[in-house]
Coordinates of C-alpha atoms in Angstrom, one line a residue:
X1 CA -12.4 -43.7 28.4
X2 CA -9.4 -44.1 26.2
X3 CA -7.8 -42.4 22.9
X4 CA -6.2 -43.5 20.5
X5 CA -3.1 -42.0 19.2
X6 CA -3.9 -41.1 14.8
X7 CA -1.8 -43.6 13.5
X8 CA -2.1 -46.1 15.5
X9 CA -4.9 -48.4 14.5
X10 CA -3.1 -51.5 13.1
X11 CA -1.5 -52.1 17.1
X12 CA -5.1 -52.0 17.4
X13 CA -5.3 -55.9 18.5
X14 CA -1.6 -55.9 19.6
X15 CA -2.4 -53.0 22.5
X16 CA -5.8 -55.1 23.9
X17 CA -4.1 -58.2 24.2
X18 CA -1.7 -56.1 26.2
X19 CA -4.7 -54.3 28.1
X20 CA -6.0 -57.8 28.6
X21 CA -9.5 -56.6 26.7
X22 CA -11.5 -55.4 24.3
X23 CA -10.8 -51.8 22.7
X24 CA -15.4 -50.8 22.3
X25 CA -15.8 -48.2 20.0
X26 CA -17.3 -45.3 21.2
X27 CA -19.9 -44.1 18.4
X28 CA -20.4 -40.3 18.7
X29 CA -16.8 -39.6 19.4
X30 CA -13.4 -40.8 17.0
X31 CA -10.9 -41.9 18.3
X32 CA -12.7 -42.9 21.5
X33 CA -12.8 -46.2 23.1
X34 CA -14.5 -47.5 26.7
X35 CA -12.4 -49.9 28.3
X36 CA -13.5 -51.9 32.0
X37 CA -13.3 -49.5 34.8
X38 CA -10.6 -51.6 36.2
X39 CA -8.4 -51.5 33.9
X40 CA -5.0 -49.2 34.2
X41 CA -3.2 -48.2 31.2
X42 CA -0.4 -46.2 33.8
X43 CA 1.6 -49.5 34.1
X44 CA 1.6 -50.6 30.1
X45 CA 4.3 -50.1 27.6
X46 CA 0.9 -48.4 24.7
X47 CA 0.3 -45.8 27.5
X48 CA 4.3 -45.3 27.8
X49 CA 5.2 -45.4 24.3
X50 CA 2.5 -43.0 23.1
X51 CA -0.1 -45.2 21.6
X52 CA -2.5 -44.5 24.2
X53 CA -4.2 -41.6 26.2
X54 CA -6.5 -41.5 29.5
X55 CA -8.8 -38.4 28.8
X56 CA -12.3 -39.3 29.5
X57 CA -15.1 -38.7 26.5
X58 CA -17.1 -36.0 27.7
X59 CA -14.0 -33.7 28.3
X60 CA -13.1 -35.2 24.2
X61 CA -16.0 -33.6 23.0
X62 CA -15.6 -30.4 24.7
X63 CA -12.5 -29.9 22.5
X64 CA -14.3 -31.5 19.5
X65 CA -16.6 -28.9 19.9
X66 CA -14.4 -26.4 19.2
X67 CA -13.1 -27.3 15.6
X68 CA -10.1 -26.7 15.8
X69 CA -8.6 -26.7 12.3
X70 CA -5.7 -26.4 9.9
X71 CA -3.1 -23.4 10.2
X72 CA -5.8 -22.1 13.3
X73 CA -4.1 -21.1 16.8
X74 CA -5.3 -22.7 19.8
X75 CA -5.5 -20.5 23.1
X76 CA -6.2 -23.7 26.2
X77 CA -5.8 -21.5 28.9
X78 CA -6.5 -24.0 31.2
X79 CA -3.8 -27.3 30.3
X80 CA -2.5 -29.0 33.1
X81 CA -2.8 -31.9 33.3
X82 CA -2.6 -32.1 30.0
X83 CA -5.0 -34.7 27.6
X84 CA -7.2 -31.7 26.3
X85 CA -3.2 -30.4 25.1
X86 CA -2.7 -33.2 23.1
X87 CA -5.7 -33.9 21.7
X88 CA -5.9 -30.2 20.1
X89 CA -2.3 -30.4 19.2
X90 CA -3.6 -33.6 17.6
X91 CA -6.4 -32.2 15.2
X92 CA -2.9 -29.0 14.9
X93 CA -1.1 -31.7 12.3
X94 CA 2.0 -30.1 10.8
X95 CA 0.4 -26.9 10.8
X96 CA -1.1 -23.7 12.8
X97 CA 0.4 -23.1 17.1
X98 CA -1.1 -24.5 20.5
X99 CA -0.2 -21.9 23.2
X100 CA -1.3 -23.7 27.0
X101 CA -0.9 -21.5 29.7
X102 CA -1.8 -23.0 33.9
X103 CA -0.6 -20.9 36.1
X104 CA 0.6 -23.5 38.4
X105 CA 4.8 -24.3 37.0
X106 CA 5.7 -28.0 37.7
X107 CA 1.8 -29.3 36.2
X108 CA 2.2 -27.6 33.1
X109 CA 5.9 -29.3 33.3
X110 CA 3.9 -32.3 33.6
X111 CA 2.1 -31.4 30.6
X112 CA 5.5 -30.2 28.8
X113 CA 6.5 -33.3 29.7
X114 CA 3.9 -36.0 27.6
X115 CA 4.0 -32.9 24.9
X116 CA 7.1 -35.1 24.1
X117 CA 6.2 -38.3 25.3
X118 CA 3.7 -38.0 22.4
X119 CA 6.0 -35.9 20.1
X120 CA 3.3 -33.4 20.1
X121 CA 4.8 -30.8 21.0
X122 CA 6.5 -29.0 17.0
X123 CA 3.8 -26.0 17.3
X124 CA 3.5 -26.0 20.4
X125 CA 4.3 -23.1 23.5
X126 CA 3.7 -23.0 27.0
X127 CA 3.3 -19.9 29.5
X128 CA 3.4 -20.2 33.2
X129 CA 1.2 -17.4 33.5
X130 CA -2.7 -16.4 35.3
X131 CA -4.8 -17.1 33.1
X132 CA -6.9 -14.8 34.0
X133 CA -3.6 -11.4 32.7
X134 CA -2.2 -13.1 30.5
X135 CA -2.2 -11.3 27.6
X136 CA 0.2 -12.8 24.6
X137 CA -1.3 -13.1 21.5
X138 CA 0.0 -15.6 18.4
X139 CA 3.1 -15.1 16.3
X140 CA 2.0 -13.5 14.0
X141 CA 3.4 -12.7 9.6
X142 CA 3.6 -8.9 11.6
X143 CA 6.0 -10.0 13.8
X144 CA 9.5 -9.1 12.4
X145 CA 13.0 -11.2 12.7
X146 CA 16.3 -11.4 13.0
X147 CA 18.6 -9.9 10.0
X148 CA 21.4 -11.3 9.2
X149 CA 24.2 -12.8 12.2
X150 CA 23.2 -12.0 15.6
X151 CA 25.6 -11.1 17.6
X152 CA 27.4 -11.8 22.0
X153 CA 25.2 -9.0 22.8
X154 CA 22.5 -9.5 21.1
X155 CA 22.2 -13.1 21.1
X156 CA 20.3 -12.9 24.8
X157 CA 17.0 -11.8 23.0
X158 CA 16.2 -13.9 20.5
X159 CA 15.1 -16.9 20.4
X160 CA 17.4 -19.5 19.7
X161 CA 15.9 -23.5 19.1
X162 CA 14.4 -25.0 22.4
X163 CA 17.0 -27.2 24.6
X164 CA 15.7 -29.1 27.7
X165 CA 19.0 -27.3 29.2
X166 CA 18.9 -25.0 32.2
X167 CA 20.9 -22.0 32.1
X168 CA 23.3 -20.6 34.9
X169 CA 20.3 -18.6 35.9
X170 CA 18.0 -20.3 36.0
X171 CA 19.7 -24.1 37.7
X172 CA 20.2 -21.2 40.4
X173 CA 16.6 -19.9 40.6
X174 CA 15.8 -23.6 39.9
X175 CA 18.6 -24.2 43.1
X176 CA 16.9 -21.9 45.4
X177 CA 13.5 -22.3 45.4
X178 CA 14.3 -26.1 46.0
X179 CA 15.8 -23.7 49.5
X180 CA 12.9 -22.8 50.4
X181 CA 10.3 -25.2 49.7
X182 CA 9.1 -23.2 47.6
X183 CA 9.3 -25.6 44.1
X184 CA 5.6 -25.1 43.7
X185 CA 4.4 -21.7 43.3
X186 CA 2.1 -20.3 41.0
X187 CA 2.2 -18.8 38.1
X188 CA 4.9 -15.0 38.4
X189 CA 3.6 -12.2 38.1
X190 CA 5.1 -11.4 34.0
X191 CA 3.9 -15.2 32.0
X192 CA 6.7 -17.9 31.5
X193 CA 8.1 -19.7 28.7
X194 CA 8.4 -22.9 29.8
X195 CA 8.3 -25.3 26.5
X196 CA 8.7 -23.6 22.9
X197 CA 8.5 -26.7 19.9
X198 CA 10.8 -26.3 16.6
X199 CA 7.9 -24.6 14.0
X200 CA 6.0 -23.2 17.2
X201 CA 7.4 -19.4 14.8
X202 CA 9.2 -18.2 18.2
X203 CA 12.5 -19.3 16.4
X204 CA 14.9 -16.3 15.3
X205 CA 11.6 -13.4 17.0
X206 CA 13.1 -10.4 19.0
X207 CA 12.1 -12.2 22.9
X208 CA 10.4 -7.9 22.8
X209 CA 8.1 -9.1 20.4
X210 CA 7.0 -12.1 21.5
X211 CA 6.3 -11.4 24.7
X212 CA 4.8 -8.2 24.0
X213 CA 1.6 -8.2 26.2
X214 CA -2.1 -6.8 23.7
X215 CA -3.3 -4.0 23.7
X216 CA -6.8 -2.7 23.2
X217 CA -8.6 -5.0 20.4
X218 CA -5.5 -5.7 18.7
X219 CA -6.8 -9.6 19.9
X220 CA -10.1 -8.7 17.6
X221 CA -7.4 -8.9 14.4
X222 CA -4.3 -10.8 15.8
X223 CA -5.6 -12.9 18.6
X224 CA -7.0 -16.7 18.4
X225 CA -8.5 -18.3 16.0
X226 CA -10.1 -20.9 18.8
X227 CA -9.9 -20.8 22.6
X228 CA -10.8 -24.1 24.9
X229 CA -11.0 -21.9 29.1
X230 CA -11.3 -25.6 30.8
X231 CA -12.3 -23.5 33.5
X232 CA -10.2 -24.4 37.4
X233 CA -14.2 -25.5 39.6
X234 CA -15.2 -27.8 42.6
X235 CA -14.4 -31.1 39.7
X236 CA -18.1 -32.8 41.4
X237 CA -18.3 -34.0 38.2
X238 CA -15.1 -36.2 38.4
X239 CA -15.9 -39.4 39.5
X240 CA -12.0 -40.6 39.7
X241 CA -11.5 -37.3 41.4
X242 CA -15.0 -37.0 44.4
X243 CA -13.5 -40.7 45.0
X244 CA -9.7 -39.8 45.9
X245 CA -11.7 -38.0 49.0
X246 CA -11.6 -41.9 50.0
X247 CA -8.0 -41.7 50.0
X248 CA -7.8 -37.7 50.8
X249 CA -10.9 -38.0 53.7
X250 CA -14.5 -36.6 53.6
X251 CA -13.4 -33.6 56.0
X252 CA -10.9 -33.0 52.4
X253 CA -14.2 -32.7 50.4
X254 CA -15.6 -30.2 53.1
X255 CA -12.7 -27.9 51.8
X256 CA -12.3 -28.0 48.7
X257 CA -15.9 -28.6 47.3
X258 CA -19.2 -27.4 49.6
X259 CA -17.7 -24.7 51.1
X260 CA -19.3 -21.5 50.5
X261 CA -16.4 -18.8 50.1
X262 CA -14.4 -20.8 47.9
X263 CA -16.5 -21.1 45.9
X264 CA -17.3 -17.7 45.2
X265 CA -14.4 -17.2 44.8
X266 CA -14.0 -20.1 42.1
X267 CA -17.1 -18.4 40.9
X268 CA -14.4 -15.4 40.2
X269 CA -12.0 -17.2 39.2
X270 CA -14.4 -18.6 36.5
X271 CA -16.3 -15.5 35.3
X272 CA -12.0 -13.6 34.7
X273 CA -10.8 -16.6 32.6
X274 CA -13.7 -16.9 30.4
X275 CA -13.7 -13.7 29.9
X276 CA -10.1 -12.8 29.1
X277 CA -10.1 -15.6 27.1
X278 CA -12.5 -14.5 24.9
X279 CA -10.7 -10.8 25.5
X280 CA -7.5 -12.6 23.6
X281 CA -10.8 -14.6 20.8
X282 CA -10.6 -12.8 17.2
X283 CA -13.4 -11.2 15.6
X284 CA -15.2 -14.6 14.1
X285 CA -13.4 -17.0 16.4
X286 CA -15.2 -19.6 18.6
X287 CA -14.3 -20.3 22.2
X288 CA -15.4 -23.1 24.3
X289 CA -16.2 -22.8 27.9
X290 CA -16.6 -26.4 30.4
X291 CA -15.8 -26.7 33.9
X292 CA -16.7 -31.1 35.3
X293 CA -18.7 -30.1 38.3
X294 CA -22.1 -30.2 37.9
X295 CA -24.0 -27.1 40.0
X296 CA -25.4 -24.0 38.0
X297 CA -23.6 -21.0 39.8
X298 CA -20.3 -23.0 38.9
X299 CA -22.4 -23.6 34.8
X300 CA -25.1 -21.3 33.5
X301 CA -24.5 -19.0 35.9
X302 CA -21.4 -17.7 34.9
X303 CA -22.4 -18.0 31.4
X304 CA -25.6 -15.7 32.0
X305 CA -23.6 -13.1 33.7
X306 CA -20.5 -13.4 31.0
X307 CA -23.2 -12.5 28.3
X308 CA -24.8 -9.8 29.2
X309 CA -21.1 -7.8 30.2
X310 CA -19.6 -9.1 26.3
X311 CA -22.4 -7.4 23.4
X312 CA -19.8 -9.6 21.0
X313 CA -20.3 -12.0 22.7
X314 CA -22.7 -15.4 20.7
X315 CA -23.9 -18.3 22.6
X316 CA -24.1 -20.9 19.7
X317 CA -25.9 -24.2 19.0
X318 CA -23.2 -27.5 18.6
X319 CA -24.6 -29.3 15.6
X320 CA -22.4 -32.1 16.3
X321 CA -24.0 -32.4 19.8
X322 CA -27.6 -34.1 17.9
X323 CA -25.5 -36.8 18.0
X324 CA -24.0 -37.1 21.5
X325 CA -25.7 -38.6 24.3
X326 CA -25.6 -35.4 26.4
X327 CA -29.2 -33.0 27.4
X328 CA -29.4 -29.8 27.0
X329 CA -27.6 -27.7 30.2
X330 CA -30.7 -24.7 32.1
X331 CA -29.4 -22.2 29.4
X332 CA -30.7 -23.3 25.5
X333 CA -27.5 -24.6 23.5
X334 CA -25.8 -25.4 26.4
X335 CA -25.3 -28.8 26.7
X336 CA -24.8 -31.6 29.9
X337 CA -22.5 -34.6 30.2
X338 CA -23.6 -37.2 33.5
X339 CA -23.3 -41.1 34.7
X340 CA -26.4 -41.5 34.1
X341 CA -27.6 -40.0 30.7
X342 CA -23.7 -40.4 28.8
X343 CA -22.4 -42.9 30.2
X344 CA -19.4 -41.0 31.6
X345 CA -17.7 -37.6 34.1
X346 CA -19.7 -34.6 34.9
X347 CA -19.4 -31.8 31.7
X348 CA -21.1 -29.0 31.5
X349 CA -19.7 -26.8 27.6
X350 CA -20.9 -23.7 26.0
X351 CA -19.5 -22.5 23.1
X352 CA -19.5 -18.8 21.8
X353 CA -18.0 -17.1 19.0
X354 CA -17.0 -13.7 18.7
X355 CA -19.2 -10.8 16.6
X356 CA -17.4 -7.5 15.2
X357 CA -18.6 -4.6 16.4

């Protein structure tokens, strides 16, 4: 499945010629086109020049379910590898803000590269952080801007325009990580900001104001308008992912997908991600929880457990789904995509809104 970058519709014929196949419009999903499964887009100019994206239709549906509106502050709590993040940025356009979180720095760095490739990073900020603990709210009008000139002593405490050039301190840290083989370590204890766009709202602000964690119920009034929790899972509904085990070896499948201890740990992680994403949501805002697992344990069971502990969470019906090739989940108002029903990879989708308490 391919998504066309908005504004590239006039170049469809040229892209088809390069791919040597037709782009078949997906009637129920704007901007998406079906291509034969054997067609690889990664090596094409259209992909390298940022005209097309590789993303499954079911994943696109999860983004549409979030119903992003101009001016929204959006949080993607599990942002890597970046295709959904880019779609969110496209939907926001030149308004609002987008915050992407991932626990693995090398994966989030790939997101940064993707945003820059598609020229979508202007209103985005990326944090390497544990999504179950992340607590930084969107930039809002209450933050105090630095006024007047900034002397040398204070210049380090304020955000200047982002640059890809690393400081001497960062280069030394990277050198040390390479020497110890720890360059792929997971998130540090404190969120690490690795990118922010020119209009993300950070330039000129005090770092202490921006990076201050939310306290008590502050998010109810100053939190995110929309939150996506596309949680880590066993990926057993992803056709492409399962096919990789032919190369990785089926013992790897047993360890990553079928191991009971790993699954138990994942269930707790999924519940914690969903709970923290909801905590950061503004009252009246919307959250979408999704996984590409086909199991009830990672989907309906997580949703039921979450609802039992969150009286302000309201499970919402997805009106858009009336035209989608999907079926109802095991809980009313939830949805399931699968290869048989939808001709897509498997995906579970549940949408919540936050009620006033």
